[in-house]
Coordinates of C-alpha atoms in Angstrom, one line a residue:
M225 CA 45.7 38.8 109.6
T226 CA 45.9 36.9 106.3
D227 CA 43.0 35.8 104.4
T228 CA 44.0 32.2 105.3
V229 CA 44.1 32.7 109.1
L230 CA 40.9 34.8 108.9
I231 CA 39.1 31.9 107.2
D232 CA 40.8 29.3 109.7
E233 CA 39.7 31.3 112.7
G234 CA 36.3 32.1 111.5
T235 CA 35.8 28.3 110.7
K236 CA 36.8 27.3 114.2
I237 CA 34.5 29.9 115.8
L238 CA 31.6 28.7 113.7
T239 CA 32.1 25.0 114.5
K240 CA 32.4 25.9 118.0
A241 CA 29.4 27.8 118.3
L242 CA 27.2 25.8 115.9
G243 CA 28.8 22.4 115.7
K244 CA 30.2 20.9 112.3
V245 CA 27.0 20.2 110.4
E246 CA 25.4 23.5 111.2
A247 CA 28.6 25.5 110.7
E248 CA 28.9 23.7 107.2
R249 CA 25.1 24.6 106.6
F250 CA 25.8 28.3 107.4
I251 CA 28.7 28.6 105.2
T252 CA 26.6 26.9 102.3
L253 CA 23.9 29.3 102.9
I254 CA 26.0 32.3 102.9
I255 CA 27.6 31.2 99.5
K256 CA 24.3 30.7 98.0
E257 CA 22.6 33.8 99.0
P258 CA 23.2 37.1 97.6
F259 CA 24.4 38.8 100.7
D260 CA 25.7 42.3 101.0
Y261 CA 27.3 42.5 104.6
T262 CA 27.8 46.2 104.4
K263 CA 23.9 47.0 103.6
W264 CA 23.0 44.5 106.3
R265 CA 25.4 46.1 108.7
K266 CA 24.0 49.4 108.2
N267 CA 20.4 48.4 108.9
L268 CA 21.3 46.1 111.9
Y269 CA 20.6 48.5 114.6
E270 CA 18.6 51.0 113.1
D271 CA 15.4 50.2 115.2
M272 CA 17.4 50.4 118.5
S273 CA 18.1 53.5 120.6
I274 CA 21.6 54.2 121.6
D275 CA 20.8 53.2 125.2
E276 CA 19.3 49.9 124.2
L277 CA 22.6 49.4 122.0
S278 CA 24.6 50.4 124.9
D279 CA 22.9 47.8 127.0
K280 CA 23.2 45.2 124.8
A281 CA 27.1 45.9 124.3
M282 CA 27.5 45.9 128.1
E283 CA 25.6 42.6 128.4
F284 CA 28.0 41.1 125.8
V285 CA 31.2 42.4 127.6
N286 CA 29.9 41.2 130.9
S287 CA 28.9 37.7 129.4
K288 CA 32.6 37.3 128.3
K289 CA 34.3 38.3 131.7
G290 CA 33.0 35.0 133.5

């Protein structure tokens, strides 16, 4: 996937999930904030057990089936 396609798809997803105004607001906040995605990702699930993480993943998968 090219960078252009990724940006286009990401924008569509954000707009669908948040609406145009909130998607634009989100993008603006991300650009302004010094944000280290890798560091954030490493700490995202550190307080969650493997069972809890598995349950959340299964809930997500099941929510996409219907």
